[in-house]
Short mmCIF file of C-alpha atoms and ligand atoms in Angstrom, two decimals:
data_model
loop_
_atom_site.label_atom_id
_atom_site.label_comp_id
_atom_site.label_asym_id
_atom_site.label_seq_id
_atom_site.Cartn_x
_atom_site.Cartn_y
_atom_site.Cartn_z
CA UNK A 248 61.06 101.04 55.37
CA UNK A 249 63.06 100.26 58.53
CA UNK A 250 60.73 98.93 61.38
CA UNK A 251 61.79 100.72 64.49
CA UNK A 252 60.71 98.38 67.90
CA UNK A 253 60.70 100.78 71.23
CA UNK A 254 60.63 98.45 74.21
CA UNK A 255 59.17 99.98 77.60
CA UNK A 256 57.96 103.10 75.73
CA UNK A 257 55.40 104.73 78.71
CA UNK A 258 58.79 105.44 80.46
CA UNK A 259 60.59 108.84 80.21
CA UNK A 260 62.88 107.77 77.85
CA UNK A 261 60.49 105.95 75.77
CA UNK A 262 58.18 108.80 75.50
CA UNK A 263 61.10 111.00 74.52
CA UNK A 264 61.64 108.81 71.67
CA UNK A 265 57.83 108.62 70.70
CA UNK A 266 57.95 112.96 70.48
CA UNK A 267 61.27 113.25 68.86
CA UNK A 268 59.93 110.28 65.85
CA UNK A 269 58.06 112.79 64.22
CA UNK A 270 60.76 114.70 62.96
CA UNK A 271 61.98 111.29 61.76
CA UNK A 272 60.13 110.63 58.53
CA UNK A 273 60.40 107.25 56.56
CA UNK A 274 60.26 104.72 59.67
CA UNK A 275 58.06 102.19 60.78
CA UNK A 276 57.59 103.04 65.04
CA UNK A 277 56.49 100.15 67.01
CA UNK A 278 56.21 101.70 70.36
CA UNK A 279 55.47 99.19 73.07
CA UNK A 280 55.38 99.14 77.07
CA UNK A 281 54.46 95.92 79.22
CA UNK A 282 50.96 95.72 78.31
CA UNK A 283 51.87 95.03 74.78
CA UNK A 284 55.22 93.27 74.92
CA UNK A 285 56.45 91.77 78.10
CA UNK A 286 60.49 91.16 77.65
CA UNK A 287 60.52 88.97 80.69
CA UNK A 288 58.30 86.84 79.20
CA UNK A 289 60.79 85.08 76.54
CA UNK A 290 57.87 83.51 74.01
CA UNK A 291 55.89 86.34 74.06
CA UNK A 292 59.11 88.26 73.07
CA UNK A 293 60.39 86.16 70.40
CA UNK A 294 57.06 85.90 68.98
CA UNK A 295 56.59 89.34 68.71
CA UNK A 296 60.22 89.90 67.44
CA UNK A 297 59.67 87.46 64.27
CA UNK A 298 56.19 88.40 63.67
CA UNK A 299 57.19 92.32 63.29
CA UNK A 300 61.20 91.84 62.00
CA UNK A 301 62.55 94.73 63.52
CA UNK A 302 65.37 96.27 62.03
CA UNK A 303 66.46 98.21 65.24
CA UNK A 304 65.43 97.82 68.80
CA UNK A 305 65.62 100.72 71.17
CA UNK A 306 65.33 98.95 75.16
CA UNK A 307 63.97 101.99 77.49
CA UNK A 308 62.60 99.74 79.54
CA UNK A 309 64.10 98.90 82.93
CA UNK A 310 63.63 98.75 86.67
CA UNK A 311 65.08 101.84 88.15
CA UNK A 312 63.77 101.92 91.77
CA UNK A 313 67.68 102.18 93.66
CA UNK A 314 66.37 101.10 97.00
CA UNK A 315 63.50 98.79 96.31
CA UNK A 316 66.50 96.99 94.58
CA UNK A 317 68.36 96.20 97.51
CA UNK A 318 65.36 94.18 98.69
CA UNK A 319 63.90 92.67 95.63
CA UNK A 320 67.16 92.26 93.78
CA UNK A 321 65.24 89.25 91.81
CA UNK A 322 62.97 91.99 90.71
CA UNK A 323 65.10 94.21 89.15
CA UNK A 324 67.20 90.81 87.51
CA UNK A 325 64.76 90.12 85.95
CA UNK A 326 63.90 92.67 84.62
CA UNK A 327 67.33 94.48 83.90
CA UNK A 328 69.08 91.62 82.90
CA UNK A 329 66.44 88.30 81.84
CA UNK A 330 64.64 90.53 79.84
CA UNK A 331 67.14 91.81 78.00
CA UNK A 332 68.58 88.43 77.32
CA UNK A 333 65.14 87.40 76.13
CA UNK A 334 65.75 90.40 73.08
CA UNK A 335 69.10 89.11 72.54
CA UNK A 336 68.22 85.52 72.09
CA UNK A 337 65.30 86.62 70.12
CA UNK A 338 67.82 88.40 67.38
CA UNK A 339 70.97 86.93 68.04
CA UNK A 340 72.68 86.30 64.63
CA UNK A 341 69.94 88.61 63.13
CA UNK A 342 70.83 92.03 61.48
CA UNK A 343 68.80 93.71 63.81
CA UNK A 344 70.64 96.40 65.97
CA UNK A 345 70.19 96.50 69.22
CA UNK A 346 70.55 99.52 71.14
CA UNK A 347 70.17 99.16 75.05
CA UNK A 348 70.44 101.74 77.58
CA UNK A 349 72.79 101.24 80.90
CA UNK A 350 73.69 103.43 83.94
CA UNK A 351 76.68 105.56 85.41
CA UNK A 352 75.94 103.08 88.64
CA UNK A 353 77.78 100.71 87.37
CA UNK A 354 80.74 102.05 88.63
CA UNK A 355 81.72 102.19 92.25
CA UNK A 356 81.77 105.82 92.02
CA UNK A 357 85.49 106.51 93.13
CA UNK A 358 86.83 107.84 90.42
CA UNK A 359 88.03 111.31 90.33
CA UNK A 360 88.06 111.57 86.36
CA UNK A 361 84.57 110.88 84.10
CA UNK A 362 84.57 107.32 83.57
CA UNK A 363 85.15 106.35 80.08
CA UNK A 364 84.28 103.13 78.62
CA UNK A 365 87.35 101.21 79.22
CA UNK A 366 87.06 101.28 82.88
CA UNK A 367 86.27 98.84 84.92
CA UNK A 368 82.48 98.50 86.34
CA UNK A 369 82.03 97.65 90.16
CA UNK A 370 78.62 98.44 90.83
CA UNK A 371 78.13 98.89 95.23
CA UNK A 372 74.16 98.44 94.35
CA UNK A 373 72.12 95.86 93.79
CA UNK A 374 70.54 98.27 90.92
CA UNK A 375 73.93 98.61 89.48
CA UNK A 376 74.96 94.88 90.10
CA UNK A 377 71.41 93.97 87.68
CA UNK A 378 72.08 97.04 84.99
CA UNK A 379 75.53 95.58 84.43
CA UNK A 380 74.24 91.82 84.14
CA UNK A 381 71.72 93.58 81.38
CA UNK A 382 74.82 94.90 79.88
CA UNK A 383 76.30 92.00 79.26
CA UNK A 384 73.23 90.04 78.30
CA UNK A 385 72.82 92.61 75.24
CA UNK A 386 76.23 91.32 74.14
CA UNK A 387 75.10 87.68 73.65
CA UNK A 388 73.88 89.91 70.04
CA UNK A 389 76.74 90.72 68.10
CA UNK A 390 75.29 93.92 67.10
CA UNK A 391 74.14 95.76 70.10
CA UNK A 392 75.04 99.12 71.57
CA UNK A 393 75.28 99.89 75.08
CA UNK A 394 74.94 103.62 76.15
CA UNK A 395 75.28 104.04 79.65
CA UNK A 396 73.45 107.51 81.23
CA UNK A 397 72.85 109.67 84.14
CA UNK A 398 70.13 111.44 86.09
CA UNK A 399 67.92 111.23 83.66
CA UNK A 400 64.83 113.77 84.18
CA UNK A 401 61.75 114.56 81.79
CA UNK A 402 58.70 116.15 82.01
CA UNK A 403 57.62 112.26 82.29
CA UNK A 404 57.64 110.01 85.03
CA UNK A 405 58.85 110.47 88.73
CA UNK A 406 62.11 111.97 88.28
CA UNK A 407 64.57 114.69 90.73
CA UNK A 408 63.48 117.94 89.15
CA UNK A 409 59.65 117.17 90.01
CA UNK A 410 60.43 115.97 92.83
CA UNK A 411 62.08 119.31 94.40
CA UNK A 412 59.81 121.42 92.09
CA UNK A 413 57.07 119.68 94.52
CA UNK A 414 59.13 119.96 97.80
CA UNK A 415 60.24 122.84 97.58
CA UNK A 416 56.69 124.51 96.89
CA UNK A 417 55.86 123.12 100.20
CA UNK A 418 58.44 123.39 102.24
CA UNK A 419 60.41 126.85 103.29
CA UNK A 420 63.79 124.98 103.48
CA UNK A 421 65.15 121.49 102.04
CA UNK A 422 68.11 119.50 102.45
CA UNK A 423 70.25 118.30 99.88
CA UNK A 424 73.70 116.09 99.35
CA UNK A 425 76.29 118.00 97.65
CA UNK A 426 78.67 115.17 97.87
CA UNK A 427 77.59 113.35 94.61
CA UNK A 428 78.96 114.81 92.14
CA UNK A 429 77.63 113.50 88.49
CA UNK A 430 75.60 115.01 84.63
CA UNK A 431 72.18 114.90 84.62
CA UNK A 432 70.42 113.93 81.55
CA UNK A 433 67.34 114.96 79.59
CA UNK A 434 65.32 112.34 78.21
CA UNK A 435 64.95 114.55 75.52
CA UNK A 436 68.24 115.56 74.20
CA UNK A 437 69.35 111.54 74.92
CA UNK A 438 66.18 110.44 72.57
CA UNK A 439 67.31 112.66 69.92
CA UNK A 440 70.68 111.72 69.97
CA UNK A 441 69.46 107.82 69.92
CA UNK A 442 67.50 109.02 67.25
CA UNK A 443 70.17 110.57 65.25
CA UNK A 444 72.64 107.57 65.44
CA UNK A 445 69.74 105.17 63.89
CA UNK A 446 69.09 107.62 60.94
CA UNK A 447 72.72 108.09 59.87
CA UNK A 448 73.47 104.81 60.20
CA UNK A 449 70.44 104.04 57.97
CA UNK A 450 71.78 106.81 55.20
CA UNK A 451 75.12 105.50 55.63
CA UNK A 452 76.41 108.90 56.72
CA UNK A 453 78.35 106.64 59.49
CA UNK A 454 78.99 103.00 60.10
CA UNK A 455 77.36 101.13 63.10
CA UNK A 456 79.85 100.19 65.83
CA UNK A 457 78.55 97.85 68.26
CA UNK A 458 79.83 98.13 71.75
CA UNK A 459 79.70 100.48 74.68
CA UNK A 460 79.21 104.28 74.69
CA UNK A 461 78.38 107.11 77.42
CA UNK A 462 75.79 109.73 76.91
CA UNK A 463 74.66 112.67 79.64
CA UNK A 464 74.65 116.12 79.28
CA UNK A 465 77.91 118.28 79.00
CA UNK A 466 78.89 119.62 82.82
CA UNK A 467 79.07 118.58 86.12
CA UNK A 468 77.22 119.06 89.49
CA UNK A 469 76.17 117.57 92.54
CA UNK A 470 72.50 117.07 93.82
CA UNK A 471 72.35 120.23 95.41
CA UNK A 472 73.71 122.56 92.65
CA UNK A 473 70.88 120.41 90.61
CA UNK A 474 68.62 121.38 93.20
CA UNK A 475 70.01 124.87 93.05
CA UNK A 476 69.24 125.17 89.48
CA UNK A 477 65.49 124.39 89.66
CA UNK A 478 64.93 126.17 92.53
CA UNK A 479 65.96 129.60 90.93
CA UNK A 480 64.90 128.98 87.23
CA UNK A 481 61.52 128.03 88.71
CA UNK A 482 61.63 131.17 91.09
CA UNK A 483 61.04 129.39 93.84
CA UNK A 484 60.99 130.90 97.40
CA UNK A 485 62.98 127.88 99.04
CA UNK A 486 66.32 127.78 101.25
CA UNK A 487 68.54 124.81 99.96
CA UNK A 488 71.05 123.57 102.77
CA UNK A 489 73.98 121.39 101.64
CA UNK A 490 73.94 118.13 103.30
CA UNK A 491 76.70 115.17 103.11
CA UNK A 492 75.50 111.90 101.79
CA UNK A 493 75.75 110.00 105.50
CA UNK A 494 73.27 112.49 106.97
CA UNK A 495 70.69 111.24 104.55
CA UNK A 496 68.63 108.09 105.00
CA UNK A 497 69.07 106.18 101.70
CA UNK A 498 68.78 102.53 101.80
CA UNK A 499 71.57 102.12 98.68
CA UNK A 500 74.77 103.73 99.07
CA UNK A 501 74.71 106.07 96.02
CA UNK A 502 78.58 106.79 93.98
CA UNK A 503 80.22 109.96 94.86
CA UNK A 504 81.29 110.52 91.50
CA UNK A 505 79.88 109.43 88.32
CA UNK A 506 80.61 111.76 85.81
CA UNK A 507 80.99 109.91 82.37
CA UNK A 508 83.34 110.43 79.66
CA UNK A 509 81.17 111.38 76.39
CA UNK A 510 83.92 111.43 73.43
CA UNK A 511 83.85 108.39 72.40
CA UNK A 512 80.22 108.84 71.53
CA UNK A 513 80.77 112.33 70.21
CA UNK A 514 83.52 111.46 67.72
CA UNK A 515 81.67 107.97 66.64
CA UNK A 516 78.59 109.45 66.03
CA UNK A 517 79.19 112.86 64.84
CA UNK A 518 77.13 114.46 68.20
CA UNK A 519 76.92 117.60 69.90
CA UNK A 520 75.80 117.42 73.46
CA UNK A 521 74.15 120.31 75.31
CA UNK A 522 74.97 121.65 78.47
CA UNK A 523 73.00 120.28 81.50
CA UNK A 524 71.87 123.43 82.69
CA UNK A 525 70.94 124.74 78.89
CA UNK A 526 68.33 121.61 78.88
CA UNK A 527 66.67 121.97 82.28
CA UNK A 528 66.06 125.21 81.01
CA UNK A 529 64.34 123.66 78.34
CA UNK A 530 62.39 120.89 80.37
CA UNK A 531 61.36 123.68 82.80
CA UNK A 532 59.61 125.42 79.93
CA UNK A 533 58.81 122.15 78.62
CA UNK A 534 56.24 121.32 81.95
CA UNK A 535 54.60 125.01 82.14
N1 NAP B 176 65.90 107.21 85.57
C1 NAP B 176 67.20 107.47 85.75
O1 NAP B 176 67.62 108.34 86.52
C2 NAP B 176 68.22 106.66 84.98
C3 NAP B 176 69.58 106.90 85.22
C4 NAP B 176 70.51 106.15 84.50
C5 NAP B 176 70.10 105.21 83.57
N2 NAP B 176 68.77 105.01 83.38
C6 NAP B 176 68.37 104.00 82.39
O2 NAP B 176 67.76 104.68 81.30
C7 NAP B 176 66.75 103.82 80.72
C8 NAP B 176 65.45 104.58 80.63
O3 NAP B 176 65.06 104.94 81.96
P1 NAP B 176 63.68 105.69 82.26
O4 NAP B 176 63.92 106.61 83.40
O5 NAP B 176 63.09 106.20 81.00
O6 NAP B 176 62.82 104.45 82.78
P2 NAP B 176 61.29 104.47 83.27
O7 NAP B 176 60.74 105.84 83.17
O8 NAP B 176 61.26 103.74 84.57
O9 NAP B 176 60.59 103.59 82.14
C9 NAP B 176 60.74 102.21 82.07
C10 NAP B 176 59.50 101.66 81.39
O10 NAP B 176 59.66 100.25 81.24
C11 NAP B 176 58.44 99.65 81.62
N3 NAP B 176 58.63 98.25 81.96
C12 NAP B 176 58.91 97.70 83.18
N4 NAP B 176 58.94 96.35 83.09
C13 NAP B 176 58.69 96.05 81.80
C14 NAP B 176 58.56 94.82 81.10
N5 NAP B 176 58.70 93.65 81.74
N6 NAP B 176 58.29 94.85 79.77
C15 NAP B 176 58.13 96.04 79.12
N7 NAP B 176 58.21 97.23 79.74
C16 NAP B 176 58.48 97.24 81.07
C17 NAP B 176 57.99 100.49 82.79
O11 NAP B 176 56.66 100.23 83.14
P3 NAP B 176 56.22 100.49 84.70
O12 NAP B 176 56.40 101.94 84.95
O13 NAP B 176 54.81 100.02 84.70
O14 NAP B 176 57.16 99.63 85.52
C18 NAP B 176 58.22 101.88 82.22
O15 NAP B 176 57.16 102.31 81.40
C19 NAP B 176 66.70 102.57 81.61
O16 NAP B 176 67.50 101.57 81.06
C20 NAP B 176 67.33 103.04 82.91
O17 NAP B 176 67.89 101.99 83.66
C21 NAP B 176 67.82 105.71 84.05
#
């Protein structure tokens, strides 16, 4: 039975993964968040890695806070990149496959065509600058899989839709960039497709190809069509104004456009990807 290890599981991706592993029958799911398995702390990781022999290990966990990062970029170093070295090290010329998950920042954002894999990263953030050293600390393994995502949102976790689900119960007008123009992601539909890769890999309905891949939802939008979106699926009584990016008080200078290119992903793995605004539907229901 193939021993499945989930890394940073009380996150929104990690939960994800936890729902959707029910409809995946035949695997051993070792579901773990800090309080069981600290990957900064290298021992305790390889320890746990040799005692359980996981086949595959799915990384969810990460530092995401954008801003904080610009402060405490150790922080998110160590935990973005370190960490994930500690895995690597820990399987490195193992067959265990390693799939860790990356972000769109990790491109300066001025593109004007989705970013496929082949293009160069320059992440403007220290967030990005850390995500990217993670990416390249999962290569030290010669079988790992990057997949790089976007605005990811769940009914888990802090995340965009809950936050202007909240705001915009409270407030009679909001402000929002429309500038940004990028997919968002659900959790959900990016657990299942993790999900799906493992499983026909396992029944050798496709071969494993290490390397780097991009997964968000199909579409494209800025902030405030996101915004839009929830605001009038949830029927909320709330006036959106478009803002640009410069009249809004971030500490980390966000990319304008970070649309990713999903075919390689698609054609590897055999996946259909829904369309962004087909799955907030779906979360939406999902949180009622
Ligand atoms: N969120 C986004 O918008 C976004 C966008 C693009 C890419 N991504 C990437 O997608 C992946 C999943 O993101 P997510 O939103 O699901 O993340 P998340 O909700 O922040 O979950 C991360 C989990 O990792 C845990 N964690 C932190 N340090 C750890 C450690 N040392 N050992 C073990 N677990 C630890 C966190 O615990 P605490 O909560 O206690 O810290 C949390 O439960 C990440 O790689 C992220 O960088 C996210």
């Amino acid at each position: 039975m193939a021993v499945i290890l989930i890394t940073g599981a009380n996150g929104q991706l990690g939960n994800e993964i936890r729902s959707v592993s029910g409809n995946f029958y035949g695997y051993d799911f070792i579901f773990t968040d800090i309080a069981e398995l600290d990957i900064t702390d290298s021992s305790s990781t390889t320890d746990f890695i040799s005692k359980n022999k996981p086949d595959w290990i799915v990384n969810c966990a990460a530092y995401n806070s954008v801003d904080k990062a610009e402060t405490e970029p150790d922080k998110a170093i160590l935990i973005n990149c370190t960490a994930v070295k500690n895995i690597a090290e820990a399987i490195k010329g193992s067959d265990c496959r390693f799939i860790h998950v990356s972000t769109d920042y990790v491109f300066d954002g001025n593109a004007c065509i989705p970013y496929n894999e082949n293009m160069l990263p320059a992440p403007g953030t220290e967030y990005g600058k850390s995500k990217l050293a993670g990416e390249k600390a999962a290569m030290l393994h010669n079988n790992s899989m990057i997949i790089r995502t976007s605005w990811l949102y769940s009914r888990h976790g802090a995340n965009f839709v809950k936050t202007i689900k909240s705001k915009a119960r409270k407030n009679e007008s909001l402000q929002v960039v429309f500038d940004q123009a990028g997919t968002p992601t659900w959790a959900a539909d990016l657990a299942e497709a993790i999900m799906k890769i493992i499983s026909s890999v396992i029944r050798n309905q496709v071969a494993f190809n290490a390397g780097i891949y991009h997964y968000s939802n199909e579409g494209v939008c800025s902030w405030y069509d996101f915004a839009e979106a929830i605001i009038e699926e949830e029927g909320l009584d709330c006036r959106l104004h478009p803002i640009l990016s410069k009249e809004f008080t971030a500490v980390a200078k966000r990319p304008c456009y970070s649309v990713l290119d999903k075919s390689k992903i698609k054609e590897t793995y055999n996946l259909e990807i829904p369309h962004w605004r087909k799955s907030l539907l779906k979360c939406l229901a999902q949180m009622k």
